[in-house]
CSV table of C-alpha atoms in Angstrom, one decimal:
chain,number,residue,atom,x,y,z
A,6,MET,CA,-18.2,7.2,7.1
A,7,GLU,CA,-17.1,10.6,9.2
A,8,ILE,CA,-13.7,10.9,11.4
A,9,LYS,CA,-13.8,12.7,14.3
A,10,THR,CA,-11.5,15.8,14.6
A,11,LEU,CA,-8.9,14.7,17.0
A,12,GLU,CA,-9.1,17.3,20.1
A,13,ASP,CA,-6.6,16.4,22.9
A,14,ILE,CA,-3.8,16.9,20.8
A,15,LYS,CA,-0.6,18.9,20.7
A,16,LEU,CA,0.1,21.2,18.2
A,17,ASN,CA,4.0,22.5,17.3
A,18,LEU,CA,3.8,23.7,14.2
A,19,THR,CA,6.7,25.1,11.9
A,20,GLU,CA,7.5,28.5,11.6
A,21,ARG,CA,8.6,28.4,8.2
A,22,SER,CA,7.2,26.0,5.4
A,23,LYS,CA,9.4,24.3,2.5
A,24,ILE,CA,6.8,23.8,0.3
A,25,ASN,CA,7.9,26.9,-1.7
A,26,ASP,CA,11.2,24.8,-2.3
A,27,ILE,CA,9.7,21.4,-3.6
A,28,ASP,CA,9.4,21.0,-7.2
A,29,PHE,CA,6.0,18.9,-7.6
A,30,GLU,CA,6.0,18.5,-11.3
A,31,ASN,CA,9.4,16.1,-10.7
A,32,LEU,CA,8.9,14.2,-7.4
A,33,SER,CA,10.3,10.8,-6.7
A,34,PHE,CA,8.4,8.7,-5.1
A,35,GLY,CA,8.6,8.8,-1.2
A,36,ASN,CA,11.6,11.1,-0.9
A,37,VAL,CA,10.0,14.5,-0.1
A,38,PHE,CA,7.6,15.0,3.0
A,39,THR,CA,5.6,17.8,4.4
A,40,ASP,CA,6.2,20.0,6.8
A,41,HIS,CA,4.5,17.9,9.8
A,42,MET,CA,4.2,14.7,10.9
A,43,LEU,CA,2.1,12.9,14.0
A,44,VAL,CA,3.9,11.4,16.7
A,45,CYS,CA,2.0,9.4,19.6
A,46,ASP,CA,3.9,7.1,22.2
A,47,PHE,CA,2.7,4.1,24.2
A,48,VAL,CA,3.9,3.8,28.0
A,49,ASN,CA,3.1,2.4,30.8
A,50,GLY,CA,0.4,0.3,29.1
A,51,GLN,CA,-1.3,3.1,27.7
A,52,TRP,CA,-1.3,5.9,25.3
A,53,LYS,CA,0.2,9.3,25.5
A,54,GLN,CA,-1.4,12.7,24.4
A,55,PRO,CA,-0.3,12.4,20.5
A,56,GLU,CA,1.5,15.7,19.0
A,57,ILE,CA,1.8,16.8,15.4
A,58,MET,CA,5.5,18.5,15.4
A,59,PRO,CA,7.9,19.5,12.3
A,60,TYR,CA,8.8,16.6,10.2
A,61,ALA,CA,12.6,15.9,11.8
A,62,PRO,CA,14.9,13.4,12.9
A,63,PHE,CA,14.4,12.0,16.6
A,64,THR,CA,16.3,10.0,18.9
A,65,ILE,CA,16.1,6.6,20.1
A,66,GLU,CA,18.0,3.7,22.2
A,67,PRO,CA,20.6,1.7,19.6
A,68,SER,CA,19.3,-1.2,21.9
A,69,ALA,CA,15.6,-0.3,20.9
A,70,ARG,CA,13.5,-3.5,20.3
A,71,VAL,CA,12.5,-2.3,16.6
A,72,PHE,CA,16.4,-2.8,15.7
A,73,HIS,CA,16.9,-6.4,17.0
A,74,TYR,CA,13.7,-8.3,16.9
A,75,GLY,CA,11.6,-6.5,13.7
A,76,GLN,CA,8.4,-5.4,15.3
A,77,ALA,CA,7.4,-3.0,13.0
A,78,ILE,CA,4.1,-2.4,11.2
A,79,PHE,CA,3.0,0.0,8.5
A,80,GLU,CA,-0.2,1.5,6.3
A,81,GLY,CA,-0.3,2.7,3.0
A,82,MET,CA,-3.1,5.0,2.4
A,83,LYS,CA,-3.6,8.7,0.0
A,84,ALA,CA,-5.6,11.7,0.3
A,85,TYR,CA,-6.7,13.5,-3.3
A,86,LYS,CA,-7.7,17.1,-3.6
A,87,ASP,CA,-10.7,17.7,-6.1
A,88,GLU,CA,-11.3,20.9,-8.4
A,89,ALA,CA,-12.8,22.5,-5.4
A,90,GLY,CA,-9.9,22.5,-3.3
A,91,ASP,CA,-11.3,19.8,-0.8
A,92,VAL,CA,-9.3,16.8,0.3
A,93,TRP,CA,-10.6,13.1,0.6
A,94,LEU,CA,-9.2,9.9,1.6
A,95,PHE,CA,-9.8,6.6,0.4
A,96,ARG,CA,-11.5,3.7,2.3
A,97,PRO,CA,-9.6,4.7,5.3
A,98,GLU,CA,-11.4,2.9,7.6
A,99,GLN,CA,-10.0,-0.4,5.7
A,100,ASN,CA,-6.7,0.5,6.6
A,101,PHE,CA,-7.3,1.1,10.0
A,102,ALA,CA,-8.7,-2.0,10.6
A,103,ARG,CA,-5.6,-3.9,8.5
A,104,PHE,CA,-3.1,-1.4,10.7
A,105,ASN,CA,-4.4,-3.0,13.9
A,106,LYS,CA,-4.8,-6.6,12.3
A,107,SER,CA,-1.2,-6.2,11.6
A,108,ALA,CA,0.1,-5.3,15.7
A,109,VAL,CA,-1.8,-8.0,16.9
A,110,ARG,CA,0.1,-10.4,14.6
A,111,LEU,CA,3.0,-8.7,15.8
A,112,ALA,CA,2.2,-8.5,19.9
A,113,MET,CA,1.8,-4.9,19.6
A,114,PRO,CA,-0.8,-2.4,20.9
A,115,GLU,CA,-3.7,-1.6,18.9
A,116,VAL,CA,-4.1,2.3,17.9
A,117,PRO,CA,-6.7,4.0,19.0
A,118,GLU,CA,-9.5,5.1,16.5
A,119,GLU,CA,-9.4,8.5,17.6
A,120,VAL,CA,-5.4,8.5,17.3
A,121,PHE,CA,-5.0,6.9,14.0
A,122,LEU,CA,-8.1,8.2,12.0
A,123,GLY,CA,-8.6,11.5,14.0
A,124,GLY,CA,-4.7,12.2,14.4
A,125,LEU,CA,-4.7,11.5,10.8
A,126,LYS,CA,-7.5,14.4,9.6
A,127,LYS,CA,-5.8,17.0,11.9
A,128,LEU,CA,-2.2,16.0,10.2
A,129,ILE,CA,-3.3,16.4,6.9
A,130,GLN,CA,-5.6,19.5,7.4
A,131,ILE,CA,-2.3,21.4,9.0
A,132,ASP,CA,-0.5,20.3,5.6
A,133,LYS,CA,-3.4,20.3,3.5
A,134,GLU,CA,-1.4,22.5,0.7
A,135,TRP,CA,0.7,19.9,-0.1
A,136,VAL,CA,-2.1,17.4,-1.7
A,137,LYS,CA,-1.9,18.8,-5.2
A,138,ARG,CA,-4.9,18.4,-8.0
A,139,GLY,CA,-4.2,16.6,-11.1
A,140,ASP,CA,-3.9,13.3,-12.9
A,141,GLY,CA,-1.9,10.9,-10.8
A,142,LYS,CA,-0.9,13.4,-8.1
A,143,SER,CA,-1.5,12.7,-4.5
A,144,LEU,CA,-0.5,12.7,-1.1
A,145,TYR,CA,0.8,9.1,0.1
A,146,ILE,CA,0.2,8.7,3.6
A,147,ARG,CA,2.6,6.5,6.0
A,148,PRO,CA,1.6,5.2,9.0
A,149,PHE,CA,3.8,3.2,11.0
A,150,MET,CA,4.9,1.9,14.4
A,151,ILE,CA,8.2,0.7,15.9
A,152,ALA,CA,9.1,-1.1,19.3
A,153,THR,CA,11.1,1.3,21.7
A,154,SER,CA,12.1,-0.4,24.5
A,155,SER,CA,15.4,-0.6,25.0
A,156,GLY,CA,17.6,-4.0,26.0
A,157,VAL,CA,18.1,-7.1,23.8
A,158,ILE,CA,16.1,-9.3,25.5
A,159,ALA,CA,14.1,-11.6,22.7
A,160,SER,CA,10.4,-10.8,24.2
A,161,PRO,CA,7.9,-8.0,22.8
A,162,SER,CA,8.6,-4.7,23.5
A,163,ASN,CA,6.9,-3.0,26.5
A,164,ASN,CA,6.9,0.8,25.0
A,165,TYR,CA,5.9,1.8,21.4
A,166,ARG,CA,6.1,5.0,19.2
A,167,PHE,CA,3.3,5.5,16.5
A,168,MET,CA,3.8,7.9,13.6
A,169,ILE,CA,2.1,9.2,10.3
A,170,ILE,CA,4.3,10.8,7.7
A,171,LEU,CA,3.0,12.5,4.4
A,172,SER,CA,4.7,12.6,1.3
A,173,PRO,CA,3.3,14.2,-1.8
A,174,ALA,CA,3.3,11.7,-4.8
A,175,LYS,CA,2.7,11.3,-8.7
A,176,SER,CA,2.6,8.0,-9.9
A,177,TYR,CA,4.5,5.2,-8.8
A,178,TYR,CA,5.5,3.1,-11.4
A,179,SER,CA,6.7,4.0,-14.6
A,180,GLY,CA,7.7,2.4,-17.9
A,181,GLU,CA,7.2,-1.3,-18.9
A,182,VAL,CA,7.0,-3.9,-16.1
A,183,LYS,CA,8.4,-7.4,-16.7
A,184,VAL,CA,8.3,-10.3,-14.3
A,185,VAL,CA,9.4,-13.6,-13.6
A,186,ILE,CA,7.8,-16.4,-11.5
A,187,ALA,CA,9.1,-17.4,-8.3
A,188,ASP,CA,10.1,-20.9,-8.5
A,189,HIS,CA,12.5,-21.3,-5.2
A,190,PHE,CA,11.9,-18.2,-3.1
A,191,SER,CA,9.1,-17.4,-1.0
A,192,ARG,CA,7.4,-13.9,0.0
A,193,ALA,CA,5.6,-15.5,2.9
A,194,ALA,CA,4.3,-19.2,4.7
A,195,ASN,CA,1.3,-20.4,6.4
A,196,GLY,CA,1.5,-19.5,9.7
A,197,GLY,CA,3.6,-16.7,9.4
A,198,ILE,CA,2.9,-12.9,8.7
A,199,GLY,CA,2.4,-12.5,5.0
A,200,ALA,CA,-0.9,-11.1,5.9
A,201,ALA,CA,0.7,-8.1,8.2
A,202,LYS,CA,1.7,-4.9,6.7
A,203,ALA,CA,5.3,-6.0,8.3
A,204,ALA,CA,8.3,-4.4,7.6
A,205,GLY,CA,10.5,-7.7,7.6
A,206,ASN,CA,8.2,-9.0,4.6
A,207,TYR,CA,9.2,-6.3,2.6
A,208,SER,CA,13.1,-6.6,3.1
A,209,ALA,CA,12.9,-10.7,2.8
A,210,GLN,CA,11.8,-10.0,-1.0
A,211,PHE,CA,14.7,-7.1,-1.6
A,212,TYR,CA,17.3,-9.6,-2.6
A,213,PRO,CA,15.4,-11.8,-5.0
A,214,THR,CA,14.1,-8.8,-6.7
A,215,LYS,CA,17.7,-8.0,-7.1
A,216,LEU,CA,18.7,-11.0,-8.7
A,217,ALA,CA,15.1,-10.6,-10.9
A,218,ASN,CA,16.4,-7.2,-11.9
A,219,GLU,CA,19.9,-8.1,-12.8
A,220,LYS,CA,18.0,-10.7,-15.5
A,221,GLY,CA,16.4,-7.4,-16.6
A,222,PHE,CA,13.0,-8.0,-14.9
A,223,GLN,CA,11.3,-5.0,-12.6
A,224,GLN,CA,9.6,-7.3,-9.9
A,225,ILE,CA,8.7,-11.1,-9.1
A,226,ILE,CA,5.1,-12.9,-9.1
A,227,TRP,CA,5.6,-15.1,-5.6
A,228,THR,CA,4.0,-18.2,-5.3
A,229,ASP,CA,3.2,-20.2,-2.8
A,230,ASP,CA,6.0,-21.3,-0.4
A,231,ALA,CA,5.3,-25.4,-0.3
A,232,THR,CA,4.7,-26.1,-3.9
A,233,HIS,CA,5.3,-23.2,-5.7
A,234,THR,CA,2.9,-24.3,-8.0
A,235,LYS,CA,0.2,-21.0,-7.1
A,236,LEU,CA,0.6,-17.2,-8.1
A,237,GLU,CA,0.0,-15.4,-5.3
A,238,GLU,CA,1.3,-11.5,-5.4
A,239,ALA,CA,3.3,-9.3,-7.5
A,240,GLY,CA,6.3,-7.6,-6.0
A,241,THR,CA,4.7,-5.6,-3.3
A,242,MET,CA,1.1,-5.8,-5.1
A,243,ASN,CA,-1.8,-8.1,-5.3
A,244,VAL,CA,-1.9,-9.5,-8.8
A,245,PHE,CA,-4.7,-10.1,-11.2
A,246,PHE,CA,-5.1,-12.2,-14.5
A,247,ARG,CA,-7.2,-12.1,-17.4
A,248,ILE,CA,-7.8,-15.2,-18.9
A,249,ASN,CA,-10.0,-14.7,-22.4
A,250,ASP,CA,-12.8,-12.2,-20.4
A,251,THR,CA,-12.9,-13.3,-16.8
A,252,LEU,CA,-10.3,-11.7,-14.2
A,253,TYR,CA,-8.6,-14.2,-11.8
A,254,THR,CA,-6.9,-13.5,-8.5
A,255,ALA,CA,-6.1,-15.5,-5.5
A,256,PRO,CA,-8.0,-15.6,-2.6
A,257,THR,CA,-6.5,-13.9,0.7
A,258,SER,CA,-4.8,-16.3,3.4
A,259,GLU,CA,-2.0,-15.8,5.8
A,260,ARG,CA,0.7,-15.2,2.9
A,261,ILE,CA,-1.3,-13.1,1.1
A,262,LEU,CA,-2.2,-9.4,2.2
A,263,ASP,CA,-5.9,-7.7,2.0
A,264,GLY,CA,-5.1,-5.3,-0.3
A,265,VAL,CA,-7.7,-2.2,-0.3
A,266,THR,CA,-7.3,-1.7,-3.6
A,267,ARG,CA,-7.8,-5.3,-4.8
A,268,LYS,CA,-11.1,-5.4,-2.9
A,269,SER,CA,-11.9,-2.2,-4.4
A,270,LEU,CA,-11.3,-3.4,-8.2
A,271,ILE,CA,-13.2,-7.1,-7.6
A,272,GLU,CA,-16.4,-4.6,-6.3
A,273,LEU,CA,-15.5,-2.3,-9.2
A,274,ALA,CA,-14.9,-5.0,-11.9
A,275,LYS,CA,-18.4,-6.5,-10.7
A,276,LYS,CA,-20.2,-3.6,-11.2
A,277,GLU,CA,-19.1,-3.4,-14.7
A,278,ASN,CA,-20.2,-6.9,-15.7
A,279,ILE,CA,-16.6,-7.9,-15.9
A,280,ASN,CA,-16.5,-11.6,-14.4
A,281,VAL,CA,-14.3,-12.0,-11.7
A,282,GLU,CA,-12.9,-15.4,-10.0
A,283,VAL,CA,-11.4,-15.4,-6.9
A,284,ARG,CA,-9.6,-18.7,-6.9
A,285,SER,CA,-5.8,-19.8,-6.9
A,286,VAL,CA,-4.2,-19.6,-10.0
A,287,LEU,CA,-1.8,-22.6,-11.4
A,288,VAL,CA,1.7,-21.4,-12.9
A,289,ASP,CA,0.8,-24.2,-15.2
A,290,GLU,CA,-2.6,-22.6,-16.0
A,291,LEU,CA,-1.0,-19.1,-16.9
A,292,VAL,CA,1.8,-21.0,-18.7
A,293,ALA,CA,-0.7,-22.9,-20.8
A,294,ALA,CA,-2.9,-19.5,-21.3
A,295,ALA,CA,0.0,-17.8,-22.8
A,296,LYS,CA,0.8,-20.4,-25.1
A,297,ASP,CA,-2.9,-21.0,-26.7
A,298,GLY,CA,-3.2,-17.2,-26.7
A,299,SER,CA,-6.2,-17.1,-23.9
A,300,LEU,CA,-4.2,-14.6,-21.4
A,301,LYS,CA,-5.1,-11.3,-22.3
A,302,GLU,CA,-3.8,-9.1,-19.5
A,303,ILE,CA,-1.7,-9.3,-16.1
A,304,PHE,CA,-1.4,-6.3,-13.6
A,305,GLY,CA,-0.6,-5.5,-10.2
A,306,ALA,CA,-2.8,-3.6,-7.8
A,307,GLY,CA,-1.8,-1.4,-4.7
A,308,THR,CA,-2.2,2.0,-2.9
A,309,ALA,CA,1.1,3.3,-4.5
A,310,ALA,CA,1.1,2.1,-7.9
A,311,VAL,CA,-3.3,2.0,-8.0
A,312,VAL,CA,-3.0,-0.6,-11.3
A,313,ASN,CA,0.2,-1.6,-13.0
A,314,PRO,CA,0.1,-3.5,-16.2
A,315,ILE,CA,2.6,-6.2,-16.3
A,316,ALA,CA,4.1,-6.8,-20.3
A,317,GLY,CA,5.6,-10.0,-20.0
A,318,PHE,CA,6.5,-12.9,-17.6
A,319,ALA,CA,9.7,-15.2,-17.6
A,320,TYR,CA,8.9,-18.8,-16.2
A,321,LYS,CA,12.1,-21.3,-15.5
A,322,ASP,CA,13.8,-20.8,-19.2
A,323,GLU,CA,10.5,-19.6,-21.6
A,324,TYR,CA,9.1,-15.8,-21.4
A,325,PHE,CA,6.1,-14.7,-22.7
A,326,GLU,CA,5.3,-11.4,-23.9
A,327,LEU,CA,1.5,-10.4,-23.4
A,328,PRO,CA,-0.2,-9.1,-26.4
A,329,LYS,CA,-1.5,-5.2,-26.6
A,330,VAL,CA,-5.4,-5.7,-26.2
A,331,GLU,CA,-7.7,-2.7,-27.2
A,332,LYS,CA,-10.1,-3.0,-24.3
A,333,SER,CA,-7.6,-3.5,-21.4
A,334,TYR,CA,-9.5,-3.9,-18.5
A,335,ALA,CA,-6.7,-3.3,-15.7
A,336,LEU,CA,-6.8,0.5,-17.9
A,337,TYR,CA,-10.3,0.4,-17.9
A,338,LEU,CA,-10.5,-0.4,-14.4
A,339,LYS,CA,-7.8,1.9,-13.1
A,340,GLU,CA,-9.8,5.2,-15.0
A,341,LYS,CA,-13.0,3.9,-13.0
A,342,LEU,CA,-11.0,3.8,-9.4
A,343,THR,CA,-9.0,6.9,-10.0
A,344,ASN,CA,-12.0,8.8,-11.3
A,345,ILE,CA,-14.0,7.9,-7.7
A,346,GLN,CA,-10.4,8.8,-6.0
A,347,ASN,CA,-10.3,12.4,-7.6
A,348,LYS,CA,-14.0,12.7,-7.0
A,349,VAL,CA,-14.7,13.6,-10.6
A,350,ALA,CA,-17.3,10.5,-10.9
A,351,ASP,CA,-20.0,9.8,-8.4
A,352,ASP,CA,-18.9,7.7,-5.8
A,353,THR,CA,-21.5,4.9,-5.5
A,354,PHE,CA,-19.8,2.6,-3.5
A,355,ASN,CA,-18.9,5.6,-0.5
A,356,TRP,CA,-15.5,4.6,-0.4
A,357,THR,CA,-14.6,8.5,-0.2
A,358,VAL,CA,-14.1,10.4,3.0
A,359,LYS,CA,-14.0,14.2,3.2
A,360,ILE,CA,-11.7,15.6,5.5
């Protein structure tokens, strides 16, 4: 696809870049932001002229609906720089479509393509030098929208603010990851907003994750809310299980996010003649596979981490360490995917889009 440049945009650029003050070799994920951000307000039933301005705080009413009723959605994307110095996005149309799907679910206005994608293109062109080359380096992109109408009546907002902020990034997770399978807490429920990238989905899992951390685990593998027998997501990521030489991952649903990395890995695996089955995996099935040795790998998949291997899992009072496999599907597929994203391998899927 080709992203059209947004022409109707106001530019208010910083007089001094802070880029020379940043140590790009020692970044903490999501804590450093580029010089500029995009802002576009929805007022009186229509989107106003978007503006690119210096990254800075802004004022908002204490009674803004976002604080009281949680109308807030976001996306996670990345930009990559190739050896020629060109900047590329990875499947941005998927993020755009999912963002508006989330907006509809939370009774928020859909963002026009020219604002979301066209505005993003212009913003990255301005802050292009913040996208660094190299293994694991990227520019993390956070589009989000919040309800800004004042008043504490329990109803959807009339006014909204759409924004995009950018953050230079290295790998999201590091070190060994051990998980615990949830048998009480739930990430999402049927009929709820689990398939939307709503802010509340993430805050709801902080407490059970904190409990897991206190027991020495880094993340939780979530199970279905009704029976806690079906494996669904791992922390903030989709999750894959390798039993013998087949990869399994749960189907998307009202409870499970339609991850862009997830669907890309499925397509890549099929191209590489790796057997993939999209179906519900039962907890009992995973435990049995761990006990008989047929469980080879578990890994999470998401924009920030790309692929995150899991070293072991606990369920109730048992812990299962995963074997060290010589030919890891997780690492193999991660390399294939990141090579496409970084333009060091041919993109036969036409997933990458030049800025």
